[in-house]
Coordinates of C-alpha atoms in Angstrom, one line a residue:
Chain A
X1 CA -57.6 7.7 92.6
X2 CA -55.1 5.1 93.6
X3 CA -51.5 5.9 92.9
X4 CA -49.8 3.7 90.3
X5 CA -47.4 1.2 91.7
X6 CA -44.6 0.3 89.3
X7 CA -42.8 -2.2 91.4
X8 CA -42.9 -5.7 90.0
X9 CA -43.1 -7.1 93.5
X10 CA -46.4 -5.4 94.0
X11 CA -47.8 -6.8 90.9
X12 CA -46.6 -10.4 91.4
X13 CA -47.3 -10.9 95.0
X14 CA -49.3 -9.5 97.8
X15 CA -49.8 -9.8 101.6
X16 CA -52.4 -12.5 101.4
X17 CA -50.1 -14.8 99.5
X18 CA -47.3 -14.1 102.0
X19 CA -49.5 -15.0 105.0
X20 CA -50.6 -18.3 103.3
X21 CA -46.9 -19.1 102.8
X22 CA -46.3 -18.2 106.5
X23 CA -49.0 -20.7 107.6
X24 CA -47.5 -23.3 105.3
X25 CA -44.1 -22.6 106.9
X26 CA -45.5 -23.3 110.3
X27 CA -47.1 -26.5 109.2
X28 CA -43.8 -27.5 107.6
X29 CA -41.8 -26.9 110.8
X30 CA -44.3 -28.7 113.0
X31 CA -42.8 -32.2 112.5
X32 CA -39.3 -30.8 113.3
X33 CA -40.6 -29.1 116.5
X34 CA -42.3 -32.4 117.4
X35 CA -39.0 -34.4 117.0
X36 CA -37.1 -31.8 119.0
X37 CA -39.8 -32.0 121.7
X38 CA -39.6 -35.8 121.9
X39 CA -35.8 -35.6 122.1
X40 CA -36.0 -33.6 125.3
X41 CA -38.3 -36.1 127.1
X42 CA -37.6 -39.1 129.2
X43 CA -38.3 -42.3 127.2
X44 CA -40.2 -44.0 130.0
X45 CA -42.6 -41.0 130.2
X46 CA -43.1 -41.1 126.4
X47 CA -44.1 -44.8 126.6
X48 CA -47.1 -43.8 128.6
X49 CA -48.2 -41.3 125.9
X50 CA -46.5 -38.8 123.7
X51 CA -48.8 -36.0 124.8
X52 CA -46.2 -35.7 127.5
X53 CA -44.2 -33.6 125.1
X54 CA -46.4 -30.6 125.9
X55 CA -45.6 -30.5 129.6
X56 CA -42.6 -30.3 131.9
X57 CA -40.1 -31.7 132.8
X58 CA -37.6 -31.7 129.9
X59 CA -34.3 -33.5 130.1
X60 CA -31.0 -33.8 128.1
X61 CA -30.6 -37.4 129.0
X62 CA -31.1 -38.7 125.4
X63 CA -28.2 -36.5 124.2
X64 CA -26.0 -37.7 127.0
X65 CA -26.8 -41.3 126.0
X66 CA -25.8 -40.6 122.4
X67 CA -22.4 -39.2 123.5
X68 CA -21.9 -42.3 125.7
X69 CA -22.7 -44.7 122.8
X70 CA -19.4 -45.3 121.0
X71 CA -21.0 -46.4 117.7
X72 CA -22.8 -43.1 117.0
X73 CA -19.6 -41.2 117.6
X74 CA -17.5 -43.4 115.3
X75 CA -20.2 -43.1 112.6
X76 CA -20.0 -39.4 113.0
X77 CA -16.2 -39.6 112.5
X78 CA -16.6 -41.8 109.4
X79 CA -19.1 -39.2 107.9
X80 CA -16.6 -36.4 108.6
X81 CA -13.7 -38.3 107.0
X82 CA -15.7 -39.2 103.9
X83 CA -17.3 -35.8 103.5
X84 CA -14.1 -33.9 103.9
X85 CA -12.2 -36.3 101.7
X86 CA -14.8 -36.0 98.9
X87 CA -14.9 -32.2 99.3
X88 CA -11.1 -31.8 98.9
X89 CA -11.0 -34.3 96.0
X90 CA -13.8 -32.7 94.1
X91 CA -12.4 -29.2 94.6
X92 CA -9.0 -30.2 93.4
X93 CA -10.1 -32.2 90.3
X94 CA -12.8 -29.7 89.3
X95 CA -10.5 -26.6 89.7
X96 CA -7.8 -28.1 87.5
X97 CA -10.2 -29.3 84.9
X98 CA -12.4 -26.2 85.0
X99 CA -9.3 -24.0 84.5
X100 CA -8.2 -25.9 81.4
X101 CA -11.7 -26.1 79.9
X102 CA -12.4 -22.4 80.5
X103 CA -9.0 -20.7 79.8
X104 CA -6.7 -23.0 77.8
X105 CA -6.6 -24.5 74.4
X106 CA -5.7 -28.1 73.8
X107 CA -6.6 -30.8 71.3
X108 CA -10.1 -32.2 71.6
X109 CA -11.0 -29.6 74.3
X110 CA -14.6 -29.1 73.1
X111 CA -15.3 -32.8 72.5
X112 CA -14.0 -33.8 75.9
X113 CA -16.1 -31.1 77.6
X114 CA -19.2 -32.4 75.8
X115 CA -18.5 -35.9 76.9
X116 CA -18.1 -34.8 80.5
X117 CA -21.4 -33.0 80.3
X118 CA -23.0 -36.2 79.2
X119 CA -21.9 -37.6 82.5
X120 CA -24.4 -35.3 84.2
X121 CA -27.2 -37.3 82.6
X122 CA -26.1 -40.7 83.9
X123 CA -28.0 -41.6 87.1
X124 CA -26.3 -43.5 89.9
X125 CA -28.4 -46.5 89.4
X126 CA -27.1 -47.1 85.9
X127 CA -23.5 -47.7 87.2
X128 CA -23.9 -48.8 90.8
X129 CA -24.0 -52.6 90.2
X130 CA -20.8 -52.5 88.1
X131 CA -19.1 -50.1 90.5
X132 CA -19.9 -52.4 93.4
X133 CA -18.3 -55.3 91.5
X134 CA -15.2 -53.3 90.6
X135 CA -14.7 -52.2 94.2
X136 CA -15.0 -55.9 95.1
X137 CA -12.0 -56.7 92.8
X138 CA -9.8 -54.2 94.5
X139 CA -11.1 -55.0 98.0
X140 CA -12.2 -51.4 98.6
X141 CA -15.5 -52.1 100.4
X142 CA -15.6 -51.1 104.0
X143 CA -12.8 -48.6 103.6
X144 CA -12.9 -44.8 103.7
X145 CA -11.3 -44.6 100.3
X146 CA -14.0 -46.9 98.9
X147 CA -16.6 -44.5 100.3
X148 CA -14.9 -41.4 99.0
X149 CA -14.0 -42.4 95.5
X150 CA -17.3 -42.9 93.5
X151 CA -18.6 -39.3 93.9
X152 CA -15.3 -37.8 92.7
X153 CA -16.5 -38.7 89.2
X154 CA -19.4 -36.3 89.4
X155 CA -19.4 -34.0 86.5
X156 CA -21.3 -31.2 88.3
X157 CA -18.2 -29.7 89.9
X158 CA -16.3 -29.5 86.6
X159 CA -19.3 -27.9 85.0
X160 CA -19.6 -25.3 87.8
X161 CA -15.8 -24.5 88.0
X162 CA -15.6 -24.1 84.2
X163 CA -18.4 -21.5 84.5
X164 CA -16.7 -19.7 87.3
X165 CA -13.3 -19.6 85.5
X166 CA -14.9 -18.3 82.4
X167 CA -16.4 -15.4 84.4
X168 CA -12.9 -14.0 85.3
X169 CA -11.8 -11.2 82.9
X170 CA -9.3 -12.3 80.3
X171 CA -6.9 -9.4 81.0
X172 CA -5.9 -10.9 84.3
X173 CA -4.1 -14.0 83.0
X174 CA -2.8 -12.0 80.0
X175 CA -1.1 -9.6 82.3
X176 CA 0.5 -12.5 84.2
X177 CA 1.5 -14.0 80.8
X178 CA 3.6 -10.8 80.1
X179 CA 5.6 -11.8 83.2
X180 CA 6.4 -15.1 81.5
X181 CA 4.6 -17.1 84.2
X182 CA 3.9 -20.8 83.4
X183 CA 0.3 -21.9 82.9
X184 CA 0.4 -23.8 86.2
X185 CA 1.8 -20.7 88.0
X186 CA -1.0 -18.5 86.5
X187 CA -3.5 -21.1 87.6
X188 CA -2.1 -21.5 91.1
X189 CA -1.0 -17.9 92.0
X190 CA -3.3 -15.7 89.9
X191 CA -6.6 -17.3 89.1
X192 CA -7.2 -19.8 91.9
X193 CA -7.2 -17.1 94.6
X194 CA -9.9 -15.3 92.6
X195 CA -12.1 -18.4 92.7
X196 CA -12.2 -18.6 96.4
X197 CA -16.0 -17.8 96.7
X198 CA -16.6 -20.4 94.0
X199 CA -14.5 -22.9 95.9
X200 CA -16.7 -22.2 99.0
X201 CA -19.9 -22.7 97.0
X202 CA -18.8 -26.0 95.4
X203 CA -17.1 -27.1 98.6
X204 CA -20.2 -26.6 100.8
X205 CA -22.4 -28.2 98.3
X206 CA -20.2 -31.3 98.0
X207 CA -19.8 -31.6 101.7
X208 CA -23.6 -31.6 102.2
X209 CA -24.1 -34.2 99.4
X210 CA -21.4 -36.4 100.8
X211 CA -22.8 -36.1 104.3
X212 CA -26.2 -37.1 103.2
X213 CA -25.2 -39.8 100.7
X214 CA -27.3 -42.9 101.2
X215 CA -27.2 -45.4 98.3
X216 CA -23.5 -46.0 98.0
X217 CA -22.6 -46.2 101.7
X218 CA -25.6 -48.6 102.1
X219 CA -24.1 -51.2 99.8
X220 CA -20.4 -50.5 100.3
X221 CA -20.2 -50.2 104.1
X222 CA -21.5 -53.4 105.4
X223 CA -19.6 -53.6 108.7
X224 CA -21.2 -51.6 111.4
X225 CA -17.9 -49.8 112.4
X226 CA -17.6 -48.5 108.8
X227 CA -21.1 -47.1 108.7
X228 CA -21.5 -43.4 108.0
X229 CA -24.0 -41.5 110.2
X230 CA -26.7 -41.7 107.6
X231 CA -26.4 -45.5 107.3
X232 CA -25.9 -46.0 111.0
X233 CA -29.0 -44.1 112.0
X234 CA -31.0 -45.9 109.2
X235 CA -29.8 -49.2 110.7
X236 CA -31.2 -48.3 114.1
X237 CA -34.4 -47.1 112.5
X238 CA -35.4 -50.3 110.8
X239 CA -36.8 -51.7 114.0
X240 CA -38.7 -49.2 116.0
X241 CA -40.0 -51.7 118.5
X242 CA -36.6 -52.7 119.7
X243 CA -35.1 -49.2 119.7
X244 CA -34.3 -47.4 122.9
X245 CA -37.4 -45.2 122.7
X246 CA -38.8 -42.3 120.7
X247 CA -36.9 -39.7 122.7
X248 CA -33.6 -41.4 121.9
X249 CA -34.5 -41.7 118.2
X250 CA -35.5 -38.0 118.1
X251 CA -32.2 -37.0 119.8
X252 CA -30.3 -39.1 117.2
X253 CA -32.1 -37.2 114.4
X254 CA -31.2 -33.8 115.9
X255 CA -27.6 -34.8 116.6
X256 CA -27.0 -36.2 113.1
X257 CA -28.4 -33.1 111.4
X258 CA -26.5 -30.6 113.6
X259 CA -23.5 -30.3 111.3
X260 CA -25.5 -29.7 108.2
X261 CA -27.8 -27.3 109.9
X262 CA -24.9 -25.3 111.2
X263 CA -23.3 -25.2 107.8
X264 CA -26.7 -24.2 106.3
X265 CA -27.2 -21.3 108.8
X266 CA -23.7 -19.8 108.1
X267 CA -23.4 -20.5 104.4
X268 CA -27.0 -20.4 103.1
X269 CA -26.2 -18.0 100.3
X270 CA -23.4 -20.3 98.9
X271 CA -25.7 -23.3 99.0
X272 CA -28.5 -21.5 97.1
X273 CA -25.9 -20.3 94.5
X274 CA -24.7 -23.9 94.0
X275 CA -28.1 -25.4 93.5
X276 CA -29.6 -22.7 91.4
X277 CA -26.4 -21.4 89.7
X278 CA -25.9 -24.7 88.0
X279 CA -29.4 -24.8 86.5
X280 CA -30.3 -21.2 85.8
X281 CA -28.1 -19.0 83.6
Chain B
X1 CA 3.2 -13.2 74.3
X2 CA -0.4 -13.3 75.5
X3 CA -1.0 -14.9 72.1
X4 CA 1.2 -17.9 72.8
X5 CA -0.6 -18.4 76.1
X6 CA -3.8 -18.9 74.1
X7 CA -2.2 -21.3 71.6
X8 CA -3.4 -24.9 71.6
X9 CA -0.8 -27.2 73.2
X10 CA -1.3 -30.8 74.3
X11 CA 0.5 -30.0 77.6
X12 CA -2.4 -27.8 78.5
X13 CA -4.6 -30.9 78.4
X14 CA -2.6 -32.3 81.4
X15 CA -4.9 -30.2 83.7
X16 CA -7.9 -32.3 82.8
X17 CA -6.1 -35.7 83.1
X18 CA -6.7 -36.2 86.8
X19 CA -10.4 -35.6 86.5
X20 CA -10.8 -37.5 83.2
X21 CA -9.1 -40.6 84.7
X22 CA -11.5 -40.6 87.6
X23 CA -14.4 -40.0 85.2
X24 CA -13.4 -42.9 82.9
X25 CA -12.7 -45.4 85.7
X26 CA -15.6 -44.6 87.9
X27 CA -18.3 -43.5 85.4
X28 CA -17.7 -44.5 81.8
X29 CA -16.2 -47.9 82.5
X30 CA -18.9 -48.9 85.1
X31 CA -21.6 -47.7 82.6
X32 CA -20.2 -50.0 79.9
X33 CA -19.5 -52.8 82.3
X34 CA -23.1 -52.5 83.7
X35 CA -24.5 -52.9 80.2
X36 CA -22.2 -55.9 79.6
X37 CA -23.3 -57.5 82.9
X38 CA -26.9 -57.0 81.9
X39 CA -26.3 -59.3 79.0
X40 CA -24.7 -62.1 81.1
X41 CA -25.7 -64.6 83.6
X42 CA -23.3 -63.6 86.4
X43 CA -22.0 -66.1 89.0
X44 CA -21.5 -64.4 92.4
X45 CA -17.9 -65.7 92.6
X46 CA -16.8 -64.3 89.3
X47 CA -17.5 -65.7 85.9
X48 CA -20.0 -64.5 83.4
X49 CA -21.9 -66.4 80.7
X50 CA -23.3 -64.4 77.8
X51 CA -27.1 -64.9 77.5
X52 CA -28.1 -62.0 75.3
X53 CA -31.3 -60.3 76.2
X54 CA -32.6 -63.0 78.6
X55 CA -32.2 -60.8 81.7
X56 CA -34.3 -58.1 80.1
X57 CA -37.0 -60.6 79.3
X58 CA -36.9 -61.8 82.9
X59 CA -37.2 -58.3 84.3
X60 CA -39.9 -57.2 81.9
X61 CA -42.0 -60.4 82.6
X62 CA -41.6 -60.1 86.4
X63 CA -44.9 -58.9 87.9
X64 CA -43.0 -57.4 90.8
X65 CA -41.1 -55.2 88.4
X66 CA -44.4 -54.3 86.6
X67 CA -45.9 -53.2 89.9
X68 CA -42.7 -51.2 90.8
X69 CA -43.0 -49.4 87.5
X70 CA -46.6 -48.7 88.1
X71 CA -45.9 -47.4 91.6
X72 CA -43.1 -45.2 90.4
X73 CA -45.1 -43.7 87.6
X74 CA -48.0 -42.9 89.9
X75 CA -45.6 -41.4 92.4
X76 CA -43.9 -39.3 89.8
X77 CA -47.2 -38.3 88.3
X78 CA -48.5 -36.9 91.6
X79 CA -45.4 -35.6 93.3
X80 CA -43.9 -33.7 90.3
X81 CA -47.0 -31.5 89.6
X82 CA -47.3 -30.9 93.4
X83 CA -43.7 -29.8 93.6
X84 CA -44.0 -27.6 90.6
X85 CA -47.2 -25.9 91.6
X86 CA -46.3 -25.5 95.3
X87 CA -42.8 -24.3 94.4
X88 CA -44.2 -21.7 92.0
X89 CA -46.7 -20.6 94.6
X90 CA -44.0 -20.2 97.3
X91 CA -41.8 -18.3 94.9
X92 CA -44.5 -15.9 93.9
X93 CA -45.5 -15.4 97.6
X94 CA -42.0 -14.8 98.8
X95 CA -40.5 -12.8 95.9
X96 CA -39.9 -9.8 98.1
X97 CA -36.9 -8.2 99.8
X98 CA -38.5 -8.1 103.3
X99 CA -37.0 -9.8 106.3
X100 CA -40.1 -12.1 106.7
X101 CA -39.9 -13.3 103.1
X102 CA -36.2 -14.1 103.3
X103 CA -36.7 -15.9 106.6
X104 CA -39.5 -18.0 105.1
X105 CA -37.4 -18.8 102.0
X106 CA -34.6 -20.0 104.2
X107 CA -37.1 -22.1 106.1
X108 CA -38.7 -23.8 103.1
X109 CA -35.2 -24.7 101.7
X110 CA -33.9 -25.9 105.0
X111 CA -35.5 -29.4 104.8
X112 CA -33.6 -30.1 101.5
X113 CA -30.2 -30.2 103.4
X114 CA -31.3 -33.1 105.6
X115 CA -30.4 -36.6 104.7
X116 CA -33.0 -39.1 103.7
X117 CA -32.4 -41.0 106.9
X118 CA -33.4 -38.0 109.0
X119 CA -36.3 -37.0 106.8
X120 CA -37.8 -40.5 107.1
X121 CA -37.0 -40.8 110.8
X122 CA -39.0 -37.6 111.3
X123 CA -41.9 -38.7 109.3
X124 CA -42.0 -42.2 110.6
X125 CA -42.3 -40.8 114.1
X126 CA -44.9 -38.4 113.0
X127 CA -46.9 -41.2 111.3
X128 CA -46.8 -43.7 114.2
X129 CA -50.4 -45.0 114.4
X130 CA -51.2 -44.7 118.1
X131 CA -48.8 -42.0 119.4
X132 CA -47.6 -40.0 116.5
X133 CA -48.3 -36.4 115.8
X134 CA -50.9 -37.2 113.1
X135 CA -52.6 -39.6 115.4
X136 CA -52.8 -37.0 118.2
X137 CA -54.3 -34.5 115.7
X138 CA -56.8 -37.2 114.5
X139 CA -57.7 -38.0 118.2
X140 CA -58.2 -34.3 118.9
X141 CA -60.8 -34.1 116.1
X142 CA -62.3 -37.4 117.1
X143 CA -61.3 -39.2 113.8
X144 CA -60.4 -42.8 113.5
X145 CA -56.6 -43.2 113.4
X146 CA -55.1 -44.6 110.2
X147 CA -51.9 -46.7 110.0
X148 CA -50.6 -44.5 107.2
X149 CA -47.4 -46.5 106.5
X150 CA -49.0 -50.0 106.8
X151 CA -52.2 -49.4 104.8
X152 CA -52.4 -50.1 101.1
X153 CA -53.2 -46.9 99.3
X154 CA -51.9 -44.7 102.1
X155 CA -48.3 -46.0 102.1
X156 CA -47.2 -44.5 98.8
X157 CA -49.1 -41.4 99.6
X158 CA -47.2 -41.0 102.9
X159 CA -43.9 -41.5 101.1
X160 CA -45.0 -38.7 98.8
X161 CA -45.8 -36.4 101.6
X162 CA -42.3 -36.9 103.1
X163 CA -40.8 -36.4 99.6
X164 CA -42.6 -33.1 98.9
X165 CA -41.6 -31.9 102.4
X166 CA -38.0 -32.8 101.7
X167 CA -37.7 -31.6 98.1
X168 CA -39.8 -28.4 97.9
X169 CA -36.8 -26.1 98.4
X170 CA -35.1 -26.5 95.0
X171 CA -38.2 -25.8 92.8
X172 CA -38.9 -22.7 94.9
X173 CA -35.3 -21.4 94.6
X174 CA -35.2 -22.0 90.8
X175 CA -38.5 -20.2 90.3
X176 CA -37.3 -17.3 92.5
X177 CA -34.1 -17.0 90.4
X178 CA -36.3 -16.9 87.3
X179 CA -38.7 -14.3 88.7
X180 CA -35.7 -12.0 89.4
X181 CA -34.8 -12.0 85.7
X182 CA -38.1 -10.8 84.3
X183 CA -37.5 -7.3 82.8
X184 CA -39.0 -4.7 85.1
X185 CA -40.4 -2.6 82.3
X186 CA -42.9 -5.3 81.4
X187 CA -44.5 -4.7 84.8
X188 CA -44.3 -0.9 84.4
X189 CA -46.3 -1.2 81.2
X190 CA -48.8 -3.4 83.0
X191 CA -49.1 -0.9 85.8
X192 CA -49.9 1.9 83.4
X193 CA -52.6 -0.3 81.8
X194 CA -54.0 -0.9 85.3
X195 CA -53.9 -4.6 84.6
X196 CA -55.3 -6.9 87.3
X197 CA -52.9 -9.1 89.3
X198 CA -54.4 -12.2 87.7
X199 CA -53.8 -10.8 84.2
X200 CA -50.2 -9.8 85.1
X201 CA -49.6 -13.4 86.4
X202 CA -51.0 -15.1 83.3
X203 CA -49.9 -12.7 80.7
X204 CA -46.5 -11.6 81.9
X205 CA -45.1 -13.6 84.8
X206 CA -45.9 -17.2 83.7
X207 CA -45.0 -16.8 80.0
X208 CA -41.7 -15.2 81.0
X209 CA -40.6 -18.1 83.2
X210 CA -42.0 -20.8 80.9
X211 CA -38.6 -22.4 80.2
X212 CA -37.9 -22.5 84.0
X213 CA -41.2 -24.3 84.6
X214 CA -40.1 -26.9 82.1
X215 CA -36.6 -27.1 83.5
X216 CA -38.0 -27.6 87.0
X217 CA -40.4 -30.3 85.8
X218 CA -37.6 -32.2 84.0
X219 CA -35.3 -32.0 87.0
X220 CA -38.0 -33.3 89.3
X221 CA -39.1 -36.1 86.9
X222 CA -35.5 -37.3 86.7
X223 CA -35.1 -37.0 90.5
X224 CA -38.4 -38.6 91.6
X225 CA -38.0 -41.5 89.2
X226 CA -35.0 -42.4 91.4
X227 CA -37.1 -42.6 94.5
X228 CA -35.5 -45.1 96.9
X229 CA -34.5 -44.2 100.4
X230 CA -37.8 -42.8 101.5
X231 CA -39.7 -45.9 100.4
X232 CA -37.1 -48.3 101.7
X233 CA -36.9 -46.7 105.1
X234 CA -40.6 -45.7 105.7
X235 CA -42.5 -48.7 104.3
X236 CA -39.9 -51.1 103.0
X237 CA -41.9 -51.2 99.8
X238 CA -45.0 -52.6 101.6
X239 CA -47.7 -53.4 102.3
X240 CA -47.7 -56.1 99.6
X241 CA -45.3 -54.2 97.4
X242 CA -47.8 -51.3 97.0
X243 CA -45.0 -48.7 97.6
X244 CA -42.0 -50.4 96.1
X245 CA -40.3 -48.1 93.5
X246 CA -38.1 -49.3 90.6
X247 CA -34.8 -48.4 92.4
X248 CA -35.8 -50.5 95.3
X249 CA -36.5 -53.4 93.0
X250 CA -33.0 -53.0 91.6
X251 CA -31.6 -52.9 95.1
X252 CA -33.4 -56.1 96.1
X253 CA -32.5 -58.0 93.0
X254 CA -28.9 -56.8 92.7
X255 CA -27.9 -56.6 96.4
X256 CA -30.2 -58.8 98.4
X257 CA -30.8 -61.6 96.0
X258 CA -27.4 -61.0 94.3
X259 CA -28.9 -61.7 90.9
X260 CA -26.4 -59.3 89.3
X261 CA -27.2 -59.8 85.7
X262 CA -30.9 -59.2 86.3
X263 CA -30.3 -56.2 88.6
X264 CA -28.0 -54.7 85.9
X265 CA -30.7 -55.2 83.3
X266 CA -33.4 -53.5 85.5
X267 CA -31.1 -50.6 86.1
X268 CA -30.6 -50.1 82.4
X269 CA -34.4 -50.2 81.9
X270 CA -34.7 -47.4 84.5
X271 CA -31.9 -45.4 82.8
X272 CA -33.8 -45.7 79.5
X273 CA -37.2 -44.7 81.1
X274 CA -35.5 -41.6 82.7
X275 CA -33.9 -40.6 79.4
X276 CA -37.2 -41.0 77.6
X277 CA -39.1 -39.0 80.2
X278 CA -36.6 -36.2 80.1
X279 CA -36.5 -36.1 76.3
X280 CA -40.3 -36.2 76.0
X281 CA -40.6 -33.3 78.3
X282 CA -37.9 -31.4 76.4
X283 CA -39.6 -32.2 73.1
X284 CA -43.0 -31.0 74.3
X285 CA -41.6 -27.8 75.6
X286 CA -39.7 -26.9 72.5
X287 CA -42.7 -27.8 70.3
X288 CA -45.1 -25.6 72.2
X289 CA -42.8 -22.6 71.8
X290 CA -42.8 -23.1 68.1
X291 CA -46.6 -23.1 68.0
X292 CA -46.7 -19.9 70.0
X293 CA -44.2 -18.2 67.7

């Protein structure tokens, strides 16, 4: 007789499913391996046929060419400035608002919070044309500030930080209160340090979103020296025929994804918390 | 003293002022201003003239818009069920604590962190008709190569392949989180009854995560209705508009033709469609639960 197996894992999944998933994983990674392979080949050799990927010699010349081309480097810097600016801004605004919504009482607190939550439902398309016009009035297009500002209005960060502040035990700020500390002091000295893991989660998530943003930079940054990496690479993608070759394109793809891949490898857990923590209670 | 800390004071509200001012200037105002623009004939160099619902009439009678809506609905109708079923399958297959499972989870989520530019660059190179990865595979099997991105009927499909590849991580992660929360004693009872795996899946697992299935579907419907970058970069909406989604129509009208009033009207129509789709799904899910109970 077979022994009973109580583990839920045993009853919900089995080895066969795992191996099917493993095969799917290999299929999923094949295009990535293909691009990395192309990026390591000489462009002239690829012109004669892309089967060349499967044989020696390999070269780093495409990567060297990227570092030589000044535009890719300046797009990279623009992306860094915009992504870091947005991350700092979102963390600051969301922490302040999240603290007040979760721990303090003030008039219209609940109403305001519900209005902010409604903001989660507004898709970018519904506001983008008006936003574009507004930024025209203030001459903000083709500036870093103009690229940073719009996403600071995202309600997601406030929502997430409010949840994190709520999770801190009440006794902690009550104890600080006995020392007659001001609300700002309690926020800054007592509670904020406790939210560091949450700050990391929201910060990494915001950074990735900003780095990958496409719609807004596409219409706001129209001068090539203000492109972010996403827009810059898209601009060299529109005409395959005139590009410097598949190897160079592949190297661009690898180079542009390096920062996010590195962030992902080191902070995978934070990223997963951010995307699933907001949706599943 | 702790009591006074909890007391309602208007000064406490100062903490939300920085965010709320950004929220109002960059979200609430543009939303209202966008609705106003959609009711006006807008001159590019400033100056609006109120024309009521005429922009909406123009959008709704534009055959290009009609086709964009059709394309988008087909795209959503095929990609969302694929993402839900595939995401659920991966979550069930990888819901283990072994190293292999955790590695594969990381791998399936990895594509979601790439930007749309990179995802489309990868897939455009893979789909190149003569020299791409797919072409080589076709050649290997002796099949006729297909110009996936330039053939009507295949273009939207190819955009869908790239999209599923890009977006599969989030549904999988949400399902995994839900699977973790199913009470273990349910499975213990099933084990005592010697229930088959299939019975456990259909009688315990799926009913327990019903609300998450609904949630994932709604999130994906809302996200996939906003399809833009993949189509714009892979096919530019072609051939003959067969892969142009609604958002690309808005982009073309509002930012390439600079018909701001009409673009604003189209974007409000999209907003309405997304709201309706989300509400419809929510309504269906809550109604079903009532019938069950």
